PDB file of C-alpha atoms in Angstrom:
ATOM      1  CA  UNK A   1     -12.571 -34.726  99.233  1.00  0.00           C
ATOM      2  CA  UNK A   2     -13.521 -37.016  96.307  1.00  0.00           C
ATOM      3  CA  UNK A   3     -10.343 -39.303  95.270  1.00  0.00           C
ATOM      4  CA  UNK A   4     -10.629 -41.558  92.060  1.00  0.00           C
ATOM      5  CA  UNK A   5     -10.305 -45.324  93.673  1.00  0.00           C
ATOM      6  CA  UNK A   6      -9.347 -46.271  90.222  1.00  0.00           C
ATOM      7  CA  UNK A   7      -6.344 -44.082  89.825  1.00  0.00           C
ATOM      8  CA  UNK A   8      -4.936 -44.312  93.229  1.00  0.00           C
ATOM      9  CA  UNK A   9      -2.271 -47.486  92.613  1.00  0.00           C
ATOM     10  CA  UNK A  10      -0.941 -44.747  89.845  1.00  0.00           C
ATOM     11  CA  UNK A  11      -0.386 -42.188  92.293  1.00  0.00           C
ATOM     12  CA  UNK A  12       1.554 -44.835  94.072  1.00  0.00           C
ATOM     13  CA  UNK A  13       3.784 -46.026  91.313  1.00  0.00           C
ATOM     14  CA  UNK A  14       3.933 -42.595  91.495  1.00  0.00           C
ATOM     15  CA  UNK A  15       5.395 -42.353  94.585  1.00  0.00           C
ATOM     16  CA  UNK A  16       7.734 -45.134  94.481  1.00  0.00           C
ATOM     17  CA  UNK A  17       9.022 -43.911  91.356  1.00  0.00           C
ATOM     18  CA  UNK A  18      10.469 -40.904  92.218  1.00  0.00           C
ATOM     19  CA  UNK A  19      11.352 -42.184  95.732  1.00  0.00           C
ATOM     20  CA  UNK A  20      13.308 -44.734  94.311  1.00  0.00           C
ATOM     21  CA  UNK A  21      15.296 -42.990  91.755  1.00  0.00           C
ATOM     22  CA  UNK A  22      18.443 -40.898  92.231  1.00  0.00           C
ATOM     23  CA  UNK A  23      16.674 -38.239  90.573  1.00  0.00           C
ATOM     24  CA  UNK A  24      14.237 -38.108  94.070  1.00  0.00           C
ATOM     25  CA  UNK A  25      16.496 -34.787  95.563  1.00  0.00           C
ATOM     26  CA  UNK A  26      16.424 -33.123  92.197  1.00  0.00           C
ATOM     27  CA  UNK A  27      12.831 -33.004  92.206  1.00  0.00           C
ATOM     28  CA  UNK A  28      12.354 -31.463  95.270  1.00  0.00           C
ATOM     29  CA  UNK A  29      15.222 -29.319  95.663  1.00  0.00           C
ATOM     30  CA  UNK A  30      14.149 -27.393  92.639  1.00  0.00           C
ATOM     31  CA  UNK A  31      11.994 -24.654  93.191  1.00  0.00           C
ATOM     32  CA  UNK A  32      10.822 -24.509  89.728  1.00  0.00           C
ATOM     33  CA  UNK A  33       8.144 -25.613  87.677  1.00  0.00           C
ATOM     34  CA  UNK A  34       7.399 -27.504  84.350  1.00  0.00           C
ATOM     35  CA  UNK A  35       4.328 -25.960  82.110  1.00  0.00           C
ATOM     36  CA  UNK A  36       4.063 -28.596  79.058  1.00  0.00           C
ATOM     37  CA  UNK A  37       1.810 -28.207  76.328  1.00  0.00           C
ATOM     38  CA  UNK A  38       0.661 -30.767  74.610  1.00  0.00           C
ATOM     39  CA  UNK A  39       0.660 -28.594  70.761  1.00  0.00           C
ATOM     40  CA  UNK A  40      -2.276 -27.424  68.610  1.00  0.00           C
ATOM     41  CA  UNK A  41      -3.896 -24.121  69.388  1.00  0.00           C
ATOM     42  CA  UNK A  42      -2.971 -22.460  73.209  1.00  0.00           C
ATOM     43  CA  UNK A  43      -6.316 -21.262  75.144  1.00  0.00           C
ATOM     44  CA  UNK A  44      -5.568 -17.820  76.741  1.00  0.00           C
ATOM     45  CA  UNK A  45      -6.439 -19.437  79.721  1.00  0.00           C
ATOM     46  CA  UNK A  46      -3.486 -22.105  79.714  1.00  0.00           C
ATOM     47  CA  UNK A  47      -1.113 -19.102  78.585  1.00  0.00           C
ATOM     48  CA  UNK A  48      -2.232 -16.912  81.093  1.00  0.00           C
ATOM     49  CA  UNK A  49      -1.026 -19.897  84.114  1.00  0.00           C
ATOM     50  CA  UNK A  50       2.087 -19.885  82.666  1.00  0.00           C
ATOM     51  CA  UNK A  51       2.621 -15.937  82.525  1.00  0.00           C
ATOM     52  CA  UNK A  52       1.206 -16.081  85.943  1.00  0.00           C
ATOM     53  CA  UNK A  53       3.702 -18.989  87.283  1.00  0.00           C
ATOM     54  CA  UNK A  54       6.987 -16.806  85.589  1.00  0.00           C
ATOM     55  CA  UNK A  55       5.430 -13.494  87.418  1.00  0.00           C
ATOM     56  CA  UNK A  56       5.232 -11.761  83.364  1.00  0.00           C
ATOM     57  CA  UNK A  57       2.286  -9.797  84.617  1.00  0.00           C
ATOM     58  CA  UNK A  58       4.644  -7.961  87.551  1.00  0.00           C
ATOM     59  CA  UNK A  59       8.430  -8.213  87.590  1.00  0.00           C
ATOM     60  CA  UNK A  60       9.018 -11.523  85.293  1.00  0.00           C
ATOM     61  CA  UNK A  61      11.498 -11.906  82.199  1.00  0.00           C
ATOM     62  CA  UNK A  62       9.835 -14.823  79.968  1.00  0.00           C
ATOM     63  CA  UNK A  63      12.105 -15.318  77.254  1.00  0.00           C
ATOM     64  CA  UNK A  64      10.449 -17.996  73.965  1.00  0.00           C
ATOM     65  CA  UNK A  65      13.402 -19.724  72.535  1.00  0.00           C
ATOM     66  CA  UNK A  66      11.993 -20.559  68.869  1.00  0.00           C
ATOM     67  CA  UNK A  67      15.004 -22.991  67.746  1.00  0.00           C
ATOM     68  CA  UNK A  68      12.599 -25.626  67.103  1.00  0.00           C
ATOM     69  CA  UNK A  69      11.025 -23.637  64.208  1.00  0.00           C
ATOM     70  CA  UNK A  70      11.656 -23.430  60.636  1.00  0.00           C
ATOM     71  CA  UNK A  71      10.637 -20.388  60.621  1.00  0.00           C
ATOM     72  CA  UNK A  72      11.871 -19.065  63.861  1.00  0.00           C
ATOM     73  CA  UNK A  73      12.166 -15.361  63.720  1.00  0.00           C
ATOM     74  CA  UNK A  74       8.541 -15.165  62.993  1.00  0.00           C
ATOM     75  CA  UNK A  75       7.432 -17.993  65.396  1.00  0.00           C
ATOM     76  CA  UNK A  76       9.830 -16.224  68.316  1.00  0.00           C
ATOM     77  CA  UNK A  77       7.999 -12.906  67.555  1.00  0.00           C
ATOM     78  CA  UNK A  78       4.601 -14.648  67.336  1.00  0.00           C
ATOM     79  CA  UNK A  79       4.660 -16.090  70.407  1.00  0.00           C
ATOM     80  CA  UNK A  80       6.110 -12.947  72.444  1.00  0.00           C
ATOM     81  CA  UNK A  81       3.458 -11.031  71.119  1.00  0.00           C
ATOM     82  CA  UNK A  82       1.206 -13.035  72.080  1.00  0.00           C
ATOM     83  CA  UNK A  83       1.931 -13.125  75.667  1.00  0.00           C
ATOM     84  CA  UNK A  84       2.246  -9.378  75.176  1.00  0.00           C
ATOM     85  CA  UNK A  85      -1.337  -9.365  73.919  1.00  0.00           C
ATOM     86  CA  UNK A  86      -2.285 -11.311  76.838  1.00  0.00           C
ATOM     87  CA  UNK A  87      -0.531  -9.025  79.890  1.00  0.00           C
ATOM     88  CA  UNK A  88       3.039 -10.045  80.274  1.00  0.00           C
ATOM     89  CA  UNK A  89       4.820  -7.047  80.853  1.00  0.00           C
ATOM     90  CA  UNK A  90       8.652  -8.290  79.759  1.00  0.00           C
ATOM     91  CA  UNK A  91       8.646 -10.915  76.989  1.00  0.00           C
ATOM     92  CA  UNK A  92      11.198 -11.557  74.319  1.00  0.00           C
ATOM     93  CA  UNK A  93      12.730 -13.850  71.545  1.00  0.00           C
ATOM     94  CA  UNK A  94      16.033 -14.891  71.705  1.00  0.00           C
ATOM     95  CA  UNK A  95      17.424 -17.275  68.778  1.00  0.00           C
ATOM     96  CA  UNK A  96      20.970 -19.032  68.986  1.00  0.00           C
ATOM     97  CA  UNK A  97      22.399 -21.463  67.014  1.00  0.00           C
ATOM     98  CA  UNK A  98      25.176 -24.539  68.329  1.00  0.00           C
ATOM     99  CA  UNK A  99      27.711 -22.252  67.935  1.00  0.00           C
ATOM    100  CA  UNK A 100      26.121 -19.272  69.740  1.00  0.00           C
ATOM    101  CA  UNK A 101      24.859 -21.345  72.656  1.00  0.00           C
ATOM    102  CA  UNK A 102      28.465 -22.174  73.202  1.00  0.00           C
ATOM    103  CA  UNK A 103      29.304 -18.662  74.255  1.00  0.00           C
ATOM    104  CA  UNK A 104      28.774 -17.327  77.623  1.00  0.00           C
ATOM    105  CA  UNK A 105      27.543 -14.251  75.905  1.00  0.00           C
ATOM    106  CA  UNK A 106      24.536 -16.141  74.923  1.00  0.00           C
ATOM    107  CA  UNK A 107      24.485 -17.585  78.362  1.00  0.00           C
ATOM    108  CA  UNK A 108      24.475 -14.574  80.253  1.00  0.00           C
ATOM    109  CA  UNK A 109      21.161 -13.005  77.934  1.00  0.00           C
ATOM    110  CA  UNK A 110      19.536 -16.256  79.978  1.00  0.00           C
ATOM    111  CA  UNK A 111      20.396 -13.975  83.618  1.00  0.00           C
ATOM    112  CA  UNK A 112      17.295 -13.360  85.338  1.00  0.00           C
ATOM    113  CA  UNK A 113      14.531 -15.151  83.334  1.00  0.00           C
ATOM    114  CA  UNK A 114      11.349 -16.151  85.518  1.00  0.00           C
ATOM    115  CA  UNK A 115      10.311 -17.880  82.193  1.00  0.00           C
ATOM    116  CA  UNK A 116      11.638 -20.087  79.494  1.00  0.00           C
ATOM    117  CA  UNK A 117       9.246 -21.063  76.834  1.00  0.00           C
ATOM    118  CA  UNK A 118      10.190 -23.546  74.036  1.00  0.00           C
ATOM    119  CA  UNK A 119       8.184 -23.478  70.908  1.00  0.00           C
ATOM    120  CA  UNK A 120       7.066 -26.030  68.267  1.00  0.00           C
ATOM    121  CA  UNK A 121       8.720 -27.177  65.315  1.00  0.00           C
ATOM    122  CA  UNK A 122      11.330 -30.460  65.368  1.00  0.00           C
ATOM    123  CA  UNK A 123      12.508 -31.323  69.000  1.00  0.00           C
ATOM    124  CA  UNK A 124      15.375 -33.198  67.179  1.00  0.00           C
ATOM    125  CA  UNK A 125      16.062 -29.061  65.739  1.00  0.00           C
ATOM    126  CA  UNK A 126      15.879 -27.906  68.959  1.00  0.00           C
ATOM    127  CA  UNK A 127      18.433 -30.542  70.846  1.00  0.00           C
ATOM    128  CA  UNK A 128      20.634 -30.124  67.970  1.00  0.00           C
ATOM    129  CA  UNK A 129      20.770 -26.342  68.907  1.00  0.00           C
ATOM    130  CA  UNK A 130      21.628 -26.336  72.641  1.00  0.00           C
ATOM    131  CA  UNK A 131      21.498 -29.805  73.629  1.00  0.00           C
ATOM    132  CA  UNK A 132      24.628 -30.391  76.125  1.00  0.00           C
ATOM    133  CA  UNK A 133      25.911 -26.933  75.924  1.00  0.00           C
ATOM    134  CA  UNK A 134      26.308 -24.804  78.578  1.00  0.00           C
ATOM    135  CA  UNK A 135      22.986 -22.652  77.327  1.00  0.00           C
ATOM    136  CA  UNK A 136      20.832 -25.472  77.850  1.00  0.00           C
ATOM    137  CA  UNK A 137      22.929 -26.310  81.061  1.00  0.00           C
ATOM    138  CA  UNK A 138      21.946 -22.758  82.475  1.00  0.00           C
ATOM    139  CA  UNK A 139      18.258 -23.262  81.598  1.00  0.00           C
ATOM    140  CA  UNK A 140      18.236 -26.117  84.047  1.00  0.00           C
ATOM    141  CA  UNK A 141      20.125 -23.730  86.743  1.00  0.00           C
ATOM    142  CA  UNK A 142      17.114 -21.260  86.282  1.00  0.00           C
ATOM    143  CA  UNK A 143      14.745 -24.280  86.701  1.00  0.00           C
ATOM    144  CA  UNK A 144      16.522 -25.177  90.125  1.00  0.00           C
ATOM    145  CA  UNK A 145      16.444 -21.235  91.452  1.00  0.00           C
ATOM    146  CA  UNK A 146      12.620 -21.245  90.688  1.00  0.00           C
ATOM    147  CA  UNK A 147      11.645 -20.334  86.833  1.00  0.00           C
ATOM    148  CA  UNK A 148       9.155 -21.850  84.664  1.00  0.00           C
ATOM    149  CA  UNK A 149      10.159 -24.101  82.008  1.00  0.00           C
ATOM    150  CA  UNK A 150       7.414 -24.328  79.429  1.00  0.00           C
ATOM    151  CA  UNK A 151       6.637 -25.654  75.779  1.00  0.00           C
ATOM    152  CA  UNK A 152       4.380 -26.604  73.303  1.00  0.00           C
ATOM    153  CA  UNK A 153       4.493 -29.741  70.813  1.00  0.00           C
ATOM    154  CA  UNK A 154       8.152 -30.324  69.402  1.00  0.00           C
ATOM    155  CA  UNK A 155       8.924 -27.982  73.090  1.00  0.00           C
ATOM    156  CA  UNK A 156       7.138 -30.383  75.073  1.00  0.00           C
ATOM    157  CA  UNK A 157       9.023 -33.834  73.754  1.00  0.00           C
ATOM    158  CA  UNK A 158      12.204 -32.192  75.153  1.00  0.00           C
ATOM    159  CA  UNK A 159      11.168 -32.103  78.714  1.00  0.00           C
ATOM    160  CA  UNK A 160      12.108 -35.929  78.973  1.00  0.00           C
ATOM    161  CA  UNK A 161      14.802 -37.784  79.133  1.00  0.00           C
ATOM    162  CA  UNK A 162      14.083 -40.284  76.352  1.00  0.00           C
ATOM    163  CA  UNK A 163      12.216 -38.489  73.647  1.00  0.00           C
ATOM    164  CA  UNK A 164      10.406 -38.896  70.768  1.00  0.00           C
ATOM    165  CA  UNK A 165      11.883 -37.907  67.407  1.00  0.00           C
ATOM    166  CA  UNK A 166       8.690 -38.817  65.204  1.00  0.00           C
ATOM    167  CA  UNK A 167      10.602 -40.939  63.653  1.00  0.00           C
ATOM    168  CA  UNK A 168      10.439 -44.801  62.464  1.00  0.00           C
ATOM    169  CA  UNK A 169      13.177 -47.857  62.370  1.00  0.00           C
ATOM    170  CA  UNK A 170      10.668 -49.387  60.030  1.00  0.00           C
ATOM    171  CA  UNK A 171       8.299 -46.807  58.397  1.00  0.00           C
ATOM    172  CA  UNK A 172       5.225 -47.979  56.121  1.00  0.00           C
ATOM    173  CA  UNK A 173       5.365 -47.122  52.520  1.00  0.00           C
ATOM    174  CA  UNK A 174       2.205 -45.182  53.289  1.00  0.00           C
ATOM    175  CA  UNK A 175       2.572 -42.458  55.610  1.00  0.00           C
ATOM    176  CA  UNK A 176      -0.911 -42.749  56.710  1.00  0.00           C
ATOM    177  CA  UNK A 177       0.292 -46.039  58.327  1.00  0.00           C
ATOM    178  CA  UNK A 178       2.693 -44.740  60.263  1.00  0.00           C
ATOM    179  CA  UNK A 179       3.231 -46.196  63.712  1.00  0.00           C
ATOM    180  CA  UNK A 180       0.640 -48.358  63.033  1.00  0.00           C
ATOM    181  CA  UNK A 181       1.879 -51.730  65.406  1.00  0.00           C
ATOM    182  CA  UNK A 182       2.911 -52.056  68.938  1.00  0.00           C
ATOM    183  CA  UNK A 183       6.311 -53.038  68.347  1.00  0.00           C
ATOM    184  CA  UNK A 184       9.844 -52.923  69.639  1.00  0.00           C
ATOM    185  CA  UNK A 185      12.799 -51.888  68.234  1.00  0.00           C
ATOM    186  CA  UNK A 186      11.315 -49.159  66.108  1.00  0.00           C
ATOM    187  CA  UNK A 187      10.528 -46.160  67.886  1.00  0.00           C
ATOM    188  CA  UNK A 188      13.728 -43.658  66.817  1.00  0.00           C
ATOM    189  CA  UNK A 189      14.100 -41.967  70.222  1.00  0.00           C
ATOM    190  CA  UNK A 190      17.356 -39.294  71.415  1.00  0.00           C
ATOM    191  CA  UNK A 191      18.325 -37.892  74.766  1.00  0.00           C
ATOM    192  CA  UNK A 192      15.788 -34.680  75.656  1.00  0.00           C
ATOM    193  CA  UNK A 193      16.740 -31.783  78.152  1.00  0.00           C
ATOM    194  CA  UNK A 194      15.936 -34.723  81.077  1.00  0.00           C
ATOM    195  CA  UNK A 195      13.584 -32.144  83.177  1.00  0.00           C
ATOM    196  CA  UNK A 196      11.802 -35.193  83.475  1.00  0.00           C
ATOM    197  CA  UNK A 197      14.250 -38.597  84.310  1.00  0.00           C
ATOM    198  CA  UNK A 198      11.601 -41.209  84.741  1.00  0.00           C
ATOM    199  CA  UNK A 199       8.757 -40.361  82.430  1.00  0.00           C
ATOM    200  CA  UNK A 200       8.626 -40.505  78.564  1.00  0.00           C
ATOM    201  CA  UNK A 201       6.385 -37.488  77.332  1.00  0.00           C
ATOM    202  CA  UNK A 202       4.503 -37.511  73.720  1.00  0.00           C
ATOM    203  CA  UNK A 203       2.021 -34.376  72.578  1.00  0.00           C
ATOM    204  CA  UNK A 204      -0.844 -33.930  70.042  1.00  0.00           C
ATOM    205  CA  UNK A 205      -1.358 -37.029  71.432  1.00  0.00           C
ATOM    206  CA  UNK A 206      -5.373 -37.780  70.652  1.00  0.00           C
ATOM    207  CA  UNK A 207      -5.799 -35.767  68.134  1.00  0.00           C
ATOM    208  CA  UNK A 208      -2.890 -37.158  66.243  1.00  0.00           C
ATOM    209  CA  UNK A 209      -3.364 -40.370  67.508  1.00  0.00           C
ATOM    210  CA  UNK A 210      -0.305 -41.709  68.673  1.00  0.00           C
ATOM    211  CA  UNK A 211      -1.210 -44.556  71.218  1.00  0.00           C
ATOM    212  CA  UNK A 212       0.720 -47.120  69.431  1.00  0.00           C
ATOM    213  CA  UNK A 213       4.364 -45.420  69.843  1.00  0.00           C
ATOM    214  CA  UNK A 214       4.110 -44.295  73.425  1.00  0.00           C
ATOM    215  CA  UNK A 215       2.494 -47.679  74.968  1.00  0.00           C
ATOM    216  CA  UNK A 216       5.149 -49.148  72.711  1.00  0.00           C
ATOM    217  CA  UNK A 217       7.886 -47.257  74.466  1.00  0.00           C
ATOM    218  CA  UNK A 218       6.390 -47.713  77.632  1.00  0.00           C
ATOM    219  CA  UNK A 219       6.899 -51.792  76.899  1.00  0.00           C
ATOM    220  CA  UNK A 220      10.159 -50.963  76.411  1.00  0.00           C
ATOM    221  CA  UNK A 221      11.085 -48.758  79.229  1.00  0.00           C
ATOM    222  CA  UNK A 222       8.908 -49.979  81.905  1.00  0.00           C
ATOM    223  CA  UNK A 223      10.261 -47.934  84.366  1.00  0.00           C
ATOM    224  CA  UNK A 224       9.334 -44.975  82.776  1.00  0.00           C
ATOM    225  CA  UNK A 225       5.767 -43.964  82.670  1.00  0.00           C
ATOM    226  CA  UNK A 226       4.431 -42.764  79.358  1.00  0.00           C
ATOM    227  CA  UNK A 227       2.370 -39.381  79.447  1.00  0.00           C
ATOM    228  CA  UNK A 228      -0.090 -38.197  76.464  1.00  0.00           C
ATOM    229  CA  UNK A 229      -0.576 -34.400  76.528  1.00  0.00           C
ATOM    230  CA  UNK A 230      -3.627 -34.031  74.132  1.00  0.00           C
ATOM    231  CA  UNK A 231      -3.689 -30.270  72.392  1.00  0.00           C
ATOM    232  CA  UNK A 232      -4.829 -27.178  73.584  1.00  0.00           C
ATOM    233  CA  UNK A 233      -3.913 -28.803  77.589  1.00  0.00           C
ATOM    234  CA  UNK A 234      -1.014 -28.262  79.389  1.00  0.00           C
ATOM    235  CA  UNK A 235       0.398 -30.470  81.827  1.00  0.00           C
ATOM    236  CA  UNK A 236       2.088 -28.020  85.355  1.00  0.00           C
ATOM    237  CA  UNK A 237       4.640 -30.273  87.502  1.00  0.00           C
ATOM    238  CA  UNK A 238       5.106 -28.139  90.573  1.00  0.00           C
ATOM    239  CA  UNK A 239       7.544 -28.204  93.117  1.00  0.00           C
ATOM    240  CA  UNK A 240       6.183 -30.442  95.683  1.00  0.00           C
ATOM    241  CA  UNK A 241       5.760 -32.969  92.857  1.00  0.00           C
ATOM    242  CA  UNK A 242       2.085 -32.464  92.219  1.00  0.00           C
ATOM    243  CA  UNK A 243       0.568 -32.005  88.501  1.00  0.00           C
ATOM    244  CA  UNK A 244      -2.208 -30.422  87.434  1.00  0.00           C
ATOM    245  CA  UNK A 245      -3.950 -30.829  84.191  1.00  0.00           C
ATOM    246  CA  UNK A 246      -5.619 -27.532  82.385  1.00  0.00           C
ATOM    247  CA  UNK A 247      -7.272 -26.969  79.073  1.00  0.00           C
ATOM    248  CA  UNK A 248      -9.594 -28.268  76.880  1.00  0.00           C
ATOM    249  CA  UNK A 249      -8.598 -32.364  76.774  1.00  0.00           C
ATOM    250  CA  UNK A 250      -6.888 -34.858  78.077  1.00  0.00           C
ATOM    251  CA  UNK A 251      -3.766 -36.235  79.826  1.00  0.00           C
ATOM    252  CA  UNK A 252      -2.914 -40.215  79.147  1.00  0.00           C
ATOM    253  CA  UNK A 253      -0.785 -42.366  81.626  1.00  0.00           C
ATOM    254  CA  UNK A 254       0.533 -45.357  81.066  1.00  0.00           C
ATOM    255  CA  UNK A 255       2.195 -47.012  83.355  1.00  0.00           C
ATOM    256  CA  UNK A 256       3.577 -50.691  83.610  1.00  0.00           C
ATOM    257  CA  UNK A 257       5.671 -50.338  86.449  1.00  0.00           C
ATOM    258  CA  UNK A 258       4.411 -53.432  87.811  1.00  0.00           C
ATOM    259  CA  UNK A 259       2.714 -55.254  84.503  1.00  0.00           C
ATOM    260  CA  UNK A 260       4.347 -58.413  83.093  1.00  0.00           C
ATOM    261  CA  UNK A 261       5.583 -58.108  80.311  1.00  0.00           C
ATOM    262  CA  UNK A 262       6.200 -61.188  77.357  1.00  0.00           C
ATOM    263  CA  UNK A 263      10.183 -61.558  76.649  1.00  0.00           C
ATOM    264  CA  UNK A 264      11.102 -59.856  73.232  1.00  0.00           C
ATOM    265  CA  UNK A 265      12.675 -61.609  70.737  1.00  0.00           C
ATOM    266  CA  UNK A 266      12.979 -59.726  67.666  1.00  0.00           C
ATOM    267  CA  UNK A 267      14.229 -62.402  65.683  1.00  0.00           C
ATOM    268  CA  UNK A 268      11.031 -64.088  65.814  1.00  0.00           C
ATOM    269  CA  UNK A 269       8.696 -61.126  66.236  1.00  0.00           C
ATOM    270  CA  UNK A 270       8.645 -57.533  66.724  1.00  0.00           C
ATOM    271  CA  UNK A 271       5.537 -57.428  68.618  1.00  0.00           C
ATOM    272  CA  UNK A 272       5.476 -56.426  72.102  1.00  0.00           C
ATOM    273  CA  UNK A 273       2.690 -58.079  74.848  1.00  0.00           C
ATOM    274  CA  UNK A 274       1.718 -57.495  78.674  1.00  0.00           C
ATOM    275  CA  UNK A 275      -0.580 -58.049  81.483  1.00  0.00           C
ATOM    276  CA  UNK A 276      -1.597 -55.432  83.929  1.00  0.00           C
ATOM    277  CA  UNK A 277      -0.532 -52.249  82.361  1.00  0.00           C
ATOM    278  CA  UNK A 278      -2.423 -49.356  84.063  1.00  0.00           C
ATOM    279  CA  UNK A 279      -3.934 -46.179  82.288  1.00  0.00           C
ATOM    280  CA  UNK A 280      -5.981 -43.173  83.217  1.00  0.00           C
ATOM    281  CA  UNK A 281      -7.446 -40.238  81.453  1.00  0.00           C
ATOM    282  CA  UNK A 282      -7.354 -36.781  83.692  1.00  0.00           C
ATOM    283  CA  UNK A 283      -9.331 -33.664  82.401  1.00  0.00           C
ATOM    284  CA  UNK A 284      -8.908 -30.228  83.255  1.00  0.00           C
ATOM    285  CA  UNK A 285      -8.893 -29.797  87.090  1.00  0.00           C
ATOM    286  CA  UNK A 286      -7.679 -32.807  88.142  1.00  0.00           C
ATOM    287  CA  UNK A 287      -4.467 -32.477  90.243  1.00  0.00           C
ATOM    288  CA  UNK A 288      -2.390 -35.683  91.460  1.00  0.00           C
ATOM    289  CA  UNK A 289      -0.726 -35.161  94.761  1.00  0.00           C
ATOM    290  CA  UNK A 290       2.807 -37.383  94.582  1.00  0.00           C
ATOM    291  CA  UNK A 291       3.061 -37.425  98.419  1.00  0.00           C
ATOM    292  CA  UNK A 292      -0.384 -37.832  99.555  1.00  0.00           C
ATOM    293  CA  UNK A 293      -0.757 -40.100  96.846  1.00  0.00           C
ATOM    294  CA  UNK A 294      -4.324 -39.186  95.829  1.00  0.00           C
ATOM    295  CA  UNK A 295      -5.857 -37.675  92.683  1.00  0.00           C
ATOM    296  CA  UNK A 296      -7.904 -35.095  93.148  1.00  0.00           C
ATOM    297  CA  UNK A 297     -11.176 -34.612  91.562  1.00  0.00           C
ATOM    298  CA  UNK A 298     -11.472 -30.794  89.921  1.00  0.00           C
ATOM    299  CA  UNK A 299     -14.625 -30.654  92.255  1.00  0.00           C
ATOM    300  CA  UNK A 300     -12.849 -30.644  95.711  1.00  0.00           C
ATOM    301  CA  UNK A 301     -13.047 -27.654  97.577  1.00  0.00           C
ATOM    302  CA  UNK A 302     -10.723 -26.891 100.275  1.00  0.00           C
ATOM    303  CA  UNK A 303     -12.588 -26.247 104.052  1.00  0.00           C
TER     304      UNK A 303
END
């Protein structure tokens, strides 16, 4: 077994941090898991784990809920296709608005998913849709009986509790500037689904470079530790609390559980400062065991 010295006090903060919480018997009752995408183009290969975890190539009901689109009819029938394409056998669209989601009609068209898959767009569109209605209440019954809840970009920012709108307090006048400090007090943030209480999830996150807003939250929140899903890779958080990484790039924690952070004053300065702040990169393969508290190098093999 090869474990990473270097990331092993994560795996502890780990530990502590969902031993600590309330949120601790929630985790492991459930006997679901969480596929997250982190946007951009989706490998068969990441697709196919995620049919494969919601049993679409047997007996499996995956249902892609396309409320974060613009375009949602044609996203919805995209993205059902393409898990069509790839073997699912039972894959559908299903589009509600506020209204709709109210309804136990629309509730009851959730009965019997394996699979719940959340696709890009706004996250703000999406939480606007079925946030705190008794739709989005029954996704997280399904999650607890043993379905997958996945999603890609805006569908991935849901899956925390504090999530990331995109948006500024403070913009630049040039967009290309945007987010372009560590600061407080800017990051525009709402309440997400909360699959995920104590971590704070952004997406596209290399490509599109967003460092600056999650380490910024991360000063802000330092109980929460701050995951970067890069595109084209997919974060799984099984039952038993371990997560693997797959596809083509990276996964970023942050984590300043125990850093030290400066006090913030923001009527002097809006910058934010700390010691000891702990990151690690994890490629495709690499698992992190929550209870063993060891990562897992995608070279172990099993005796």
């Amino acid at each position: 077994m090869k474990i990473k010295p270097i990331a092993t006090s994560l795996l502890l903060s780990f530990f502590l941090l969902f031993n600590c919480s309330n949120h601790t018997t929630k985790i492991f009752s459930t006997k679901g898991h969480l596929f997250i995408i982190g946007g951009g183009k989706r490998p068969d290969s990441v697709m196919k784990k995620f049919i494969q975890l919601a049993d679409g190539f047997d007996k499996g009901k995956i249902l892609v809920l396309p409320m974060a689109s613009g375009d949602p009819m044609d996203v919805g029938m995209y993205q059902a296709n393409q898990m069509t394409e790839l073997g699912a056998k039972n894959v559908s669209f299903l589009f509600v608005t506020r209204e709709e989601a109210m309804m136990d009609s629309s509730v009851q068209k959730l009965n019997g998913a394996t699979g719940i898959f959340f696709s890009g767009g706004s996250q703000t569109r999406l939480v606007e849709a079925i946030g705190g209605t008794p739709f989005e209440e029954k996704i997280h019954q399904l999650y607890q009986q043993g379905a997958v809840i996945g999603g890609t970009s805006a569908g991935a920012a849901v899956m925390s509790e504090i999530m990331i709108t995109g948006d500024e307090k403070r913009p630049d006048e040039r967009k290309d500037r945007a987010f372009n400090r560590i600061e407080g007090a800017n990051i525009v943030t709402e309440t997400g689904f909360g699959f995920l209480k104590n971590m704070i999830i952004d997406q596209h996150f290399i490509r599109r470079k967003r460092h600056n807003r999650l380490i910024s939250l991360v000063l802000e929140n330092t109980k929460k530790v701050g995951i970067g899903i890069d595109e084209s890779t997919a974060l799984i958080v099984y039952p038993d609390l371990t997560l693997e990484i797959i596809g083509e790039n990276s996964v970023i924690f942050y984590d300043a559980r125990n850093s030290q952070p400066a006090p913030f004053d923001s009527t002097k300065s809006y910058n934010l400062a700390a010691s000891n702040i702990k990151m690690h990169i994890l490629t495709d393969g690499y698992r992190i065991n929550l209870i063993t508290n060891e990562i897992i190098d995608p070279d172990y093999e099993e005796n």
